[in-house]
Short mmCIF file of C-alpha atoms in Angstrom, two decimals:
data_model
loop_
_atom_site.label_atom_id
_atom_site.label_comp_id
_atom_site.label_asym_id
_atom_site.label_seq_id
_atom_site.Cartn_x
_atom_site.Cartn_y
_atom_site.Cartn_z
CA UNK A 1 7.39 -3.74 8.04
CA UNK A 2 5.40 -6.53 6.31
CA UNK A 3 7.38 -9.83 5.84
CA UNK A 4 7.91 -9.58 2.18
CA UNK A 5 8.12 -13.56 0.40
CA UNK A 6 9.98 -12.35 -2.96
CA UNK A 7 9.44 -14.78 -5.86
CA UNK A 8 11.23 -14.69 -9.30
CA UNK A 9 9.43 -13.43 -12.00
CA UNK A 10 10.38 -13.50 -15.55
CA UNK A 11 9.65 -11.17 -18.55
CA UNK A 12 7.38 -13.36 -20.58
CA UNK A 13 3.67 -12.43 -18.43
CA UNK A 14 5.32 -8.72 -19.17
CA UNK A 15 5.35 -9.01 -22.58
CA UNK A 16 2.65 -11.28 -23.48
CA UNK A 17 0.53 -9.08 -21.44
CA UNK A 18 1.66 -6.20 -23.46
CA UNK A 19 0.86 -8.00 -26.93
CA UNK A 20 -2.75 -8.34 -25.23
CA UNK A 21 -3.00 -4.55 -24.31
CA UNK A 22 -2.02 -3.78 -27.91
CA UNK A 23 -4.36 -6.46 -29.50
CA UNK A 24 -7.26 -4.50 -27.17
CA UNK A 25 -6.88 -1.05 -28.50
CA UNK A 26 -6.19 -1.92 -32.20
CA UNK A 27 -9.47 -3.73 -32.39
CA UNK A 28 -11.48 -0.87 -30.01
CA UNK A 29 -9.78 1.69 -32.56
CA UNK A 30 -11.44 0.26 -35.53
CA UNK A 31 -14.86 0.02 -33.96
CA UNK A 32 -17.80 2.53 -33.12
CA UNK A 33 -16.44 5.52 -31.06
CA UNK A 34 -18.76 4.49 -28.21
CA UNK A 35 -17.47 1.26 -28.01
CA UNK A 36 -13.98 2.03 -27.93
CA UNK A 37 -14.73 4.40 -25.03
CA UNK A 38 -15.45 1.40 -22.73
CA UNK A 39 -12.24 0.46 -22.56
CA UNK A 40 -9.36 2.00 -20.58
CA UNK A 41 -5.38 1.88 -20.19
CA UNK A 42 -3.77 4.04 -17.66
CA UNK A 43 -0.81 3.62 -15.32
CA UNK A 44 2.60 5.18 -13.72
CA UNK A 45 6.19 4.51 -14.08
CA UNK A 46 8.80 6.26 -10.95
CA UNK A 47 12.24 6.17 -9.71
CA UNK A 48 14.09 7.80 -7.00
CA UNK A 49 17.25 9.04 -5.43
CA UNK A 50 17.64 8.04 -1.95
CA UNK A 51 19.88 9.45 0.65
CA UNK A 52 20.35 10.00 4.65
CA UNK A 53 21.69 12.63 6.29
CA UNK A 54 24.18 11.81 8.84
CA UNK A 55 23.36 8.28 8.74
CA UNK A 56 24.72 5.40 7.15
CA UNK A 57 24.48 5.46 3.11
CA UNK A 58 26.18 1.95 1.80
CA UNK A 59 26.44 -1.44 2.40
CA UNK A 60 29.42 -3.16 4.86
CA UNK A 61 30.41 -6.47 5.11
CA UNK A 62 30.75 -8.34 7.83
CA UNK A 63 34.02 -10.69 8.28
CA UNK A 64 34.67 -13.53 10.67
CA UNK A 65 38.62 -13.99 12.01
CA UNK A 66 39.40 -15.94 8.42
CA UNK A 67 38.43 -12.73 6.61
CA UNK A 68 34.82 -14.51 5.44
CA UNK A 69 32.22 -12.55 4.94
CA UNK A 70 29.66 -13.83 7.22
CA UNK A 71 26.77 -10.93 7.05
CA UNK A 72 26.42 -7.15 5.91
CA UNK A 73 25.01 -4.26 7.87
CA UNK A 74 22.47 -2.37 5.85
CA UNK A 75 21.92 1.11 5.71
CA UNK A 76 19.54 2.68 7.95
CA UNK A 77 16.15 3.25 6.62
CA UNK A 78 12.41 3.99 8.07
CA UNK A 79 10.60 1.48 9.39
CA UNK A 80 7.89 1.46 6.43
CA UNK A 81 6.94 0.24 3.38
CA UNK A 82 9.38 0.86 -0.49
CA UNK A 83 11.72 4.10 -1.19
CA UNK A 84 13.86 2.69 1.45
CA UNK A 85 16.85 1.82 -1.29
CA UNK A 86 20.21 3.55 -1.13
CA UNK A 87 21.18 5.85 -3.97
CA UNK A 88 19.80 5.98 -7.44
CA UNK A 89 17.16 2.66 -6.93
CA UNK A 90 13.60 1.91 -9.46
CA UNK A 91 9.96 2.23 -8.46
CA UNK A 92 7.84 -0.03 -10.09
CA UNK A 93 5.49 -0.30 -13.79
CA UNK A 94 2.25 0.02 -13.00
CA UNK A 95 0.25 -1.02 -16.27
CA UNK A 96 -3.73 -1.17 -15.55
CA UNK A 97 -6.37 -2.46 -17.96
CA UNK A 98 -10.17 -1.83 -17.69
CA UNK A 99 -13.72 -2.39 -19.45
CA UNK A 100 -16.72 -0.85 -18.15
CA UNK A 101 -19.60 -1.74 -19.79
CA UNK A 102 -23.59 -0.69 -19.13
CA UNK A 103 -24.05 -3.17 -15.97
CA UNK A 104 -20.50 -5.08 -15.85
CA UNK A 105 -16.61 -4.48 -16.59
CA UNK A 106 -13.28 -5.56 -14.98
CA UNK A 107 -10.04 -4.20 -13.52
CA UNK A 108 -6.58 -5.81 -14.52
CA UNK A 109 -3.89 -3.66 -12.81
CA UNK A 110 -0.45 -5.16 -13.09
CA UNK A 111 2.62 -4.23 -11.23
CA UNK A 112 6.59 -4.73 -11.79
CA UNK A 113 9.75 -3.78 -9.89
CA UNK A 114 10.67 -3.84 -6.70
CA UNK A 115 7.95 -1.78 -5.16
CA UNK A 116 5.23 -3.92 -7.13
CA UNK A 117 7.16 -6.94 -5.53
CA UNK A 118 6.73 -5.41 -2.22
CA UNK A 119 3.21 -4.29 -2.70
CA UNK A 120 2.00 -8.28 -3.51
CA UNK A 121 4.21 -9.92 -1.35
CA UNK A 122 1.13 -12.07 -0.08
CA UNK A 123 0.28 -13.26 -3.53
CA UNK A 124 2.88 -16.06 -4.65
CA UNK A 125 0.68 -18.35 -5.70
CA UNK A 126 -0.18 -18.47 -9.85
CA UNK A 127 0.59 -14.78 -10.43
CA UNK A 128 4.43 -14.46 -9.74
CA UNK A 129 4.21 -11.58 -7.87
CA UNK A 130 2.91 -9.13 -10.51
CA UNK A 131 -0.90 -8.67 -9.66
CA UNK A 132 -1.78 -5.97 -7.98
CA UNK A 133 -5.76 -6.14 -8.54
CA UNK A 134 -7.63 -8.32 -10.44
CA UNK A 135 -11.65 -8.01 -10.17
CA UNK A 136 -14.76 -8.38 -11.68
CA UNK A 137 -17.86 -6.02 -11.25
CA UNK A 138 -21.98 -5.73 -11.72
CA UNK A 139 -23.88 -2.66 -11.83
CA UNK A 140 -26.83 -4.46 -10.03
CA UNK A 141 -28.60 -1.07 -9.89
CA UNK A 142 -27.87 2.46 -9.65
CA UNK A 143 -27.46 1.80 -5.85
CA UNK A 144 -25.84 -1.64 -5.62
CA UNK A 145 -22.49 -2.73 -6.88
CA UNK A 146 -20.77 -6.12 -6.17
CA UNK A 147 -16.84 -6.53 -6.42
CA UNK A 148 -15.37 -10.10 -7.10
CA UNK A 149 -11.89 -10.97 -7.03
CA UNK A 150 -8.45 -9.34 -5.84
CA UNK A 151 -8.98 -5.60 -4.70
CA UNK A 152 -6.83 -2.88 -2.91
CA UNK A 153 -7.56 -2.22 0.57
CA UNK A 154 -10.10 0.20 1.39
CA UNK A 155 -8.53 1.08 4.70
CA UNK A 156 -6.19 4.38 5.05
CA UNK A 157 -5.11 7.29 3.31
CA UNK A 158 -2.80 6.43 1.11
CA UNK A 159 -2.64 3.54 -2.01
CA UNK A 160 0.23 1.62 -3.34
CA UNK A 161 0.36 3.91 -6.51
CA UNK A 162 2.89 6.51 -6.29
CA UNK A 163 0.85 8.41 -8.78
CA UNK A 164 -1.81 8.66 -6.47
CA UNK A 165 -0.54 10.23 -3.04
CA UNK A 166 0.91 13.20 -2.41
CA UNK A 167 4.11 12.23 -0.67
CA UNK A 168 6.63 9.70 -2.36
CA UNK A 169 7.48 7.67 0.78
CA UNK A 170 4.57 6.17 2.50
CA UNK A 171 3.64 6.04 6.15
CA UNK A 172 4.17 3.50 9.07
CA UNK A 173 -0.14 3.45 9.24
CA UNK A 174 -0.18 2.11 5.59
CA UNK A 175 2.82 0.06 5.72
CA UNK A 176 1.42 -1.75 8.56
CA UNK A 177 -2.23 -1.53 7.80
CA UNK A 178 -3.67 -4.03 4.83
CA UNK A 179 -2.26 -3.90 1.45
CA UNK A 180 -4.62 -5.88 -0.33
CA UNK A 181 -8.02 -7.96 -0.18
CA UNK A 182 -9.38 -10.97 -1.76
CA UNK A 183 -12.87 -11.83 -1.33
CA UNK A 184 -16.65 -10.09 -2.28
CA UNK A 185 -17.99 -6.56 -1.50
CA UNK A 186 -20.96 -5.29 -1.86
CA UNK A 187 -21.43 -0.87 -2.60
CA UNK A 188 -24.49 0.46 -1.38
CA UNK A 189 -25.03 4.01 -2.37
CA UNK A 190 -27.38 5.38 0.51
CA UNK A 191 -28.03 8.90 -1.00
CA UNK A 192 -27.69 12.37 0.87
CA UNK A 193 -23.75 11.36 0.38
CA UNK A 194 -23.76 8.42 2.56
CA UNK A 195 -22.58 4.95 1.60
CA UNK A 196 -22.11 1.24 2.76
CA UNK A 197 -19.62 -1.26 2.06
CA UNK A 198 -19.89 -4.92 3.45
CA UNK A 199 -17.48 -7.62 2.28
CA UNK A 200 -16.13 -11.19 3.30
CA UNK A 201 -12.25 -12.12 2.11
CA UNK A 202 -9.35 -13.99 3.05
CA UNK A 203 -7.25 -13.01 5.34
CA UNK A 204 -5.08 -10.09 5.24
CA UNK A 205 -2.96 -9.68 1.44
CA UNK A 206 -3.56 -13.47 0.94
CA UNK A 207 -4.83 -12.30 -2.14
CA UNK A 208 -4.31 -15.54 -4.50
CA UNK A 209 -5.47 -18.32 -1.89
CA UNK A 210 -7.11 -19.41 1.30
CA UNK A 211 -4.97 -21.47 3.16
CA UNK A 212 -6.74 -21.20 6.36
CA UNK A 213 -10.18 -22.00 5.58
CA UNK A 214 -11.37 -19.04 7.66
CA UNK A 215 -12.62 -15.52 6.24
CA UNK A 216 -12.66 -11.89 7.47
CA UNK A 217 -15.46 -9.84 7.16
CA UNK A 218 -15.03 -5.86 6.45
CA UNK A 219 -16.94 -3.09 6.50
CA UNK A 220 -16.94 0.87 6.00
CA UNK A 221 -19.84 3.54 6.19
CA UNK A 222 -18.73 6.56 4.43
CA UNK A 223 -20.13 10.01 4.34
CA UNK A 224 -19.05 12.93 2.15
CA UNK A 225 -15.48 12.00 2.26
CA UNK A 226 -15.35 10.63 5.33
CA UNK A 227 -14.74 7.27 5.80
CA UNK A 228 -15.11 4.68 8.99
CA UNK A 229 -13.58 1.28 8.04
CA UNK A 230 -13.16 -1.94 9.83
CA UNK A 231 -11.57 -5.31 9.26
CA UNK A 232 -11.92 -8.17 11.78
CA UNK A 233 -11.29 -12.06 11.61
CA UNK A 234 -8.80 -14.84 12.63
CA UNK A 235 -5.57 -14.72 10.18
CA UNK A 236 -3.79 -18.25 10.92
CA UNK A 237 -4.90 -22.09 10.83
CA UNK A 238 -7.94 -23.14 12.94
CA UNK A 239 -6.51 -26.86 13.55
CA UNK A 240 -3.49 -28.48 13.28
CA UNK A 241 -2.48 -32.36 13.18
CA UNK A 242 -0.73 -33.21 16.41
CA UNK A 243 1.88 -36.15 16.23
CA UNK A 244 -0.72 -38.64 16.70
CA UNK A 245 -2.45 -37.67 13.54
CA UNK A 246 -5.24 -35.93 15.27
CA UNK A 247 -6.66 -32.39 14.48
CA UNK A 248 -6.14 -30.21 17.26
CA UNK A 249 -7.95 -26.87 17.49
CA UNK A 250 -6.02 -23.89 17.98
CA UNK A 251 -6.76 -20.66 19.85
CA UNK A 252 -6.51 -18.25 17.10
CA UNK A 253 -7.07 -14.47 17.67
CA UNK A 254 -8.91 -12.52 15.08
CA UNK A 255 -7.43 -9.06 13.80
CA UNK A 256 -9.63 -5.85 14.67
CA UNK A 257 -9.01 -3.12 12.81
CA UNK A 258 -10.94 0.19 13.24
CA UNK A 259 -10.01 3.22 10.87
CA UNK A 260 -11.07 6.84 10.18
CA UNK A 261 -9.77 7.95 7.04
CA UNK A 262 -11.16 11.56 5.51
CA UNK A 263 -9.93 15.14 4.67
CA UNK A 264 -11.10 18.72 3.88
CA UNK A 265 -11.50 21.87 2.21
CA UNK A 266 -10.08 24.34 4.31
CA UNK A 267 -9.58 26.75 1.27
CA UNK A 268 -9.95 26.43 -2.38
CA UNK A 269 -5.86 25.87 -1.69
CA UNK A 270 -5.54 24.53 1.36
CA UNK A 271 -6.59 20.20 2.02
CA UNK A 272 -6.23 18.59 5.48
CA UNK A 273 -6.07 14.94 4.91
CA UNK A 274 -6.59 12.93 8.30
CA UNK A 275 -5.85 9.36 8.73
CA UNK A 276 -6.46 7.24 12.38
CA UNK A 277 -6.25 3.72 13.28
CA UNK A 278 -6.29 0.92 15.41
CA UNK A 279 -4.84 -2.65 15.31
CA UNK A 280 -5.10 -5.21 17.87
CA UNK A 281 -4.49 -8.90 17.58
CA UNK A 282 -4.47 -10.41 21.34
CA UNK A 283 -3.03 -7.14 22.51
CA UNK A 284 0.10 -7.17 19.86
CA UNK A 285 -1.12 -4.28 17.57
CA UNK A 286 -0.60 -0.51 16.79
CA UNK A 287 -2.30 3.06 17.20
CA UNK A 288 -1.18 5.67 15.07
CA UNK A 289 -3.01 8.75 13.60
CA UNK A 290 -1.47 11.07 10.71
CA UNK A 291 -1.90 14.32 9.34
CA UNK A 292 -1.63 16.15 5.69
CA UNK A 293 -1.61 19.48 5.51
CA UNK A 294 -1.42 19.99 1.19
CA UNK A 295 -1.14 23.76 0.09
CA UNK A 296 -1.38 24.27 -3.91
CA UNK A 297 0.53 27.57 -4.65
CA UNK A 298 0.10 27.64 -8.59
CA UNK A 299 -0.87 25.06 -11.50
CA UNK A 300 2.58 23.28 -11.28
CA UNK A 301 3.29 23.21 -7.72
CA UNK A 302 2.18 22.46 -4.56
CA UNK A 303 3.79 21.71 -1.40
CA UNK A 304 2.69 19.30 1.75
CA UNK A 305 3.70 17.65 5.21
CA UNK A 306 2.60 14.24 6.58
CA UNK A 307 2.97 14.35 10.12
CA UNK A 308 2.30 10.76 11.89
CA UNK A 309 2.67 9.84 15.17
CA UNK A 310 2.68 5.51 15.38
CA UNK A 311 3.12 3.69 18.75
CA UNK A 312 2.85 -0.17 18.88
CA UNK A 313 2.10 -2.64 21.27
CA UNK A 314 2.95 -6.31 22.60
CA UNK A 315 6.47 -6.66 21.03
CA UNK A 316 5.03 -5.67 17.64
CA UNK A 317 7.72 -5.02 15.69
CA UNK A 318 6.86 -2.73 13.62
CA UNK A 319 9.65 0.44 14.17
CA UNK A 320 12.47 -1.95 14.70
CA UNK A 321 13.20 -2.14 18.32
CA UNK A 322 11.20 -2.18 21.60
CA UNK A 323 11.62 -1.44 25.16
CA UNK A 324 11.41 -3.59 27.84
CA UNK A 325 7.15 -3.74 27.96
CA UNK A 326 7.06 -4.15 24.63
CA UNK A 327 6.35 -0.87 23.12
CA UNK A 328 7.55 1.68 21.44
CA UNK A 329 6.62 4.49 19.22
CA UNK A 330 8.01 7.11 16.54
CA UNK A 331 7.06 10.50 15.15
CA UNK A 332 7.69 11.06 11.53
CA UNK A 333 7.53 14.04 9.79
CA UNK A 334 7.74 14.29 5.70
CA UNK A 335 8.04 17.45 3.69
CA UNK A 336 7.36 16.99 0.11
CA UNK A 337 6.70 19.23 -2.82
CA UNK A 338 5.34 18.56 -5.80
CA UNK A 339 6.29 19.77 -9.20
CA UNK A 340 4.25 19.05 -12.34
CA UNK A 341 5.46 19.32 -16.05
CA UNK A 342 2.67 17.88 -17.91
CA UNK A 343 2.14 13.87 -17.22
CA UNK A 344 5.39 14.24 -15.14
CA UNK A 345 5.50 14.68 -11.15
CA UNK A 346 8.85 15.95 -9.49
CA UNK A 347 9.05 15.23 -5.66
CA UNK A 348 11.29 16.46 -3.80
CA UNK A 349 11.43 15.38 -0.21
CA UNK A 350 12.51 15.66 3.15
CA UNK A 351 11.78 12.93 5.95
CA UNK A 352 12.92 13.06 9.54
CA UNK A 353 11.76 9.69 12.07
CA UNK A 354 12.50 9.91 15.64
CA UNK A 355 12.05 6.69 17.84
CA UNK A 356 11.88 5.84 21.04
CA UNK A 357 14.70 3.41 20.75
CA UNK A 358 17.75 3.63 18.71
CA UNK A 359 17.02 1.43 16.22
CA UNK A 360 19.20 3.72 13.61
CA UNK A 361 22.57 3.96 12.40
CA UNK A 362 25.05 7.03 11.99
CA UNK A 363 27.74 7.30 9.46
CA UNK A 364 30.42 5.45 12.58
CA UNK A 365 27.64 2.19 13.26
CA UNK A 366 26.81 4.08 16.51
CA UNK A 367 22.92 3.36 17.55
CA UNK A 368 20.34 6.06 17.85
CA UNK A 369 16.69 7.04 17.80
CA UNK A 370 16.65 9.74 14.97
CA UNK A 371 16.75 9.38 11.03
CA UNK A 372 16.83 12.56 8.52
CA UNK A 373 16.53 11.46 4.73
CA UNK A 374 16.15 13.01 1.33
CA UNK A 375 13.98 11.76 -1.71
CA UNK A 376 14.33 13.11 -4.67
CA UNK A 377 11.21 10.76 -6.68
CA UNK A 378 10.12 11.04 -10.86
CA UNK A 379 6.28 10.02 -11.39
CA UNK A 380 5.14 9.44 -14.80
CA UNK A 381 1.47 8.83 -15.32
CA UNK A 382 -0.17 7.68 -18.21
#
């Protein structure tokens, strides 16, 4: 999973943020009603019950001979990215802000909680770990559209919003895949259902600052749905000072990233979501490709499986051990339903991972390759 750098936030930018929401909508309330229709506030609160299924459920300390505790062993969880806590654990407040006006607007979308945390783990710098996306926009033309600031990756299937996929937990392509961008894009509406995107950013979730000096450039061409994306540029330091107090150029590899990411109509009940990709940074990388079969049986309820297959490369990391050339791979399959009661989302959900190395633990600390869970997740959107 992403290295997460967690940073101490306190309740003041919360609340101060809040008096600034309410300030908004008392003032668009006593305007013209087309005014007050420019602005927006929308967002999601969710928690979760998490347990496995023959695997280990708490945490154990670990004593040296003097009866210190010198480490814990954690309970077993997927290899990806948030509902990974034991028991009852939080989700995050999602709290987004908008203005759209006639040629220009903005997009303040604020996270809190420990999935926020995790979701802007590369942005300590001046926002304390609470933005999510913060951007500007102009309507050059009916056709053109630039983006300027902090944005949401356009890569994959699923979003950081629980709100806004189908299954709670989230896959190893996301988790592994770009959270977040900073940097310019540029829309181009093509017509006949095709579109262009073309931007230049930081490096990969280094949303608040460039420390490297060096950009990535990104791209997708998108077609009725359909979407081919791809990401490519170095991701460390250029030069470095040696001891002598020289600079000293570095052999940095750039990240490629190619991605397919679309889905369709097989019924006016049935969706197929498909989502394939491919990372490679000096041969360390990942391919994976997913599928999401989503069957709506009434107003209130519908029912889907993500099944992914992810295999990485070049000591990676990614699933949690590797064999001997480096590699390794899983298969994950997640059943979840989906049960609505108005602005409220029920998920219940099964999810079983099986590795190629045991890098799971059973209910005795014994090793192996196979992890069942159960979710049981509450969405509120708003």
């Amino acid at each position: 999973m992403k290295a997460i750098t967690t940073t101490n936030y306190i309740k003041k930018p919360f609340v101060l943020f809040l008096m600034v929401l309410t300030t908004f909508f008392v003032t668009a309330q006593e305007e013209e009603e087309t005014t007050a229709s420019k602005f927006t506030f929308s967002g999601s609160v969710d928690a979760y019950y998490r347990t496995n299924l023959g695997g280990l459920n708490k945490v154990i300390p670990q004593e040296d001979i003097n009866g210190n505790t010198v480490g814990v062993i954690s309970p077993s969880v997927p290899g990806t990215s948030f509902a990974n806590r034991p028991g009852f654990a939080l989700g995050m407040v999602n709290l987004i802000a908008g203005y759209e006006g006639e040629k220009v607007g903005f997009v303040a979308d604020l996270v809190f909680g420990p999935r926020g945390e995790e979701a802007v783990f590369g942005s300590p710098v001046g926002s304390a770990n609470i933005v999510n996306q913060l951007y500007v926009y102009w309507n050059v033309s009916d056709k053109v559209k630039l983006t300027l600031g902090n944005f949401n990756t356009f890569l994959g299937y699923e979003v950081i919003s629980p709100s806004a996929n189908f299954n709670y937990s989230t896959s190893y392509l996301f988790s592994y895949g770009p959270f977040s961008h900073a940097g310019l894009k540029a829309d181009f509406d093509l017509g006949n259902d095709w579109s262009v995107m073309l931007a230049v950013m930081n490096a990969t979730d280094l949303t608040d600052v460039n420390p490297f000096g060096n950009y990535t450039v990104g791209a997708q061409l998108g077609y009725s749905g359909q979407f081919l994306n791809l990401v490519y540029g170095p991701q460390g330091f250029g030069e470095v000072q040696d001891v002598n107090g020289n600079l000293v150029d570095t052999d940095i590899e750039s990240l490629f990233q190619i991605d397919y990411t679309g889905g369709f109509d097989v019924s006016d009940s049935f969706f197929l979501g498909i989502n394939a990709s491919y990372q490679d940074t000096d041969g360390t990388g990942f391919t994976g490709v997913a599928l999401y079969p989503q069957f709506t049986t009434s107003d209130h309820f519908a029912i889907g499986l993500r099944g992914e297959y992810f295999a990485e490369t070049g000591f990676f990391g990614a699933i949690g051990g590797t064999d001997a050339d480096g590699d390794a791979n899983v298969i994950a399959l997640t059943l979840t339903g989906s049960a609505t009661i108005g602005d409220l989302m029920i998920k219940p959900e099964l999810r079983l991972d099986s590795a190629s190395e045991d890098v799971f633990l059973d209910g005795d600390l014994q090793p192996q390759g196979s992890l069942a869970s159960f979710i049981l997740a509450a969405v509120y959107s708003f």
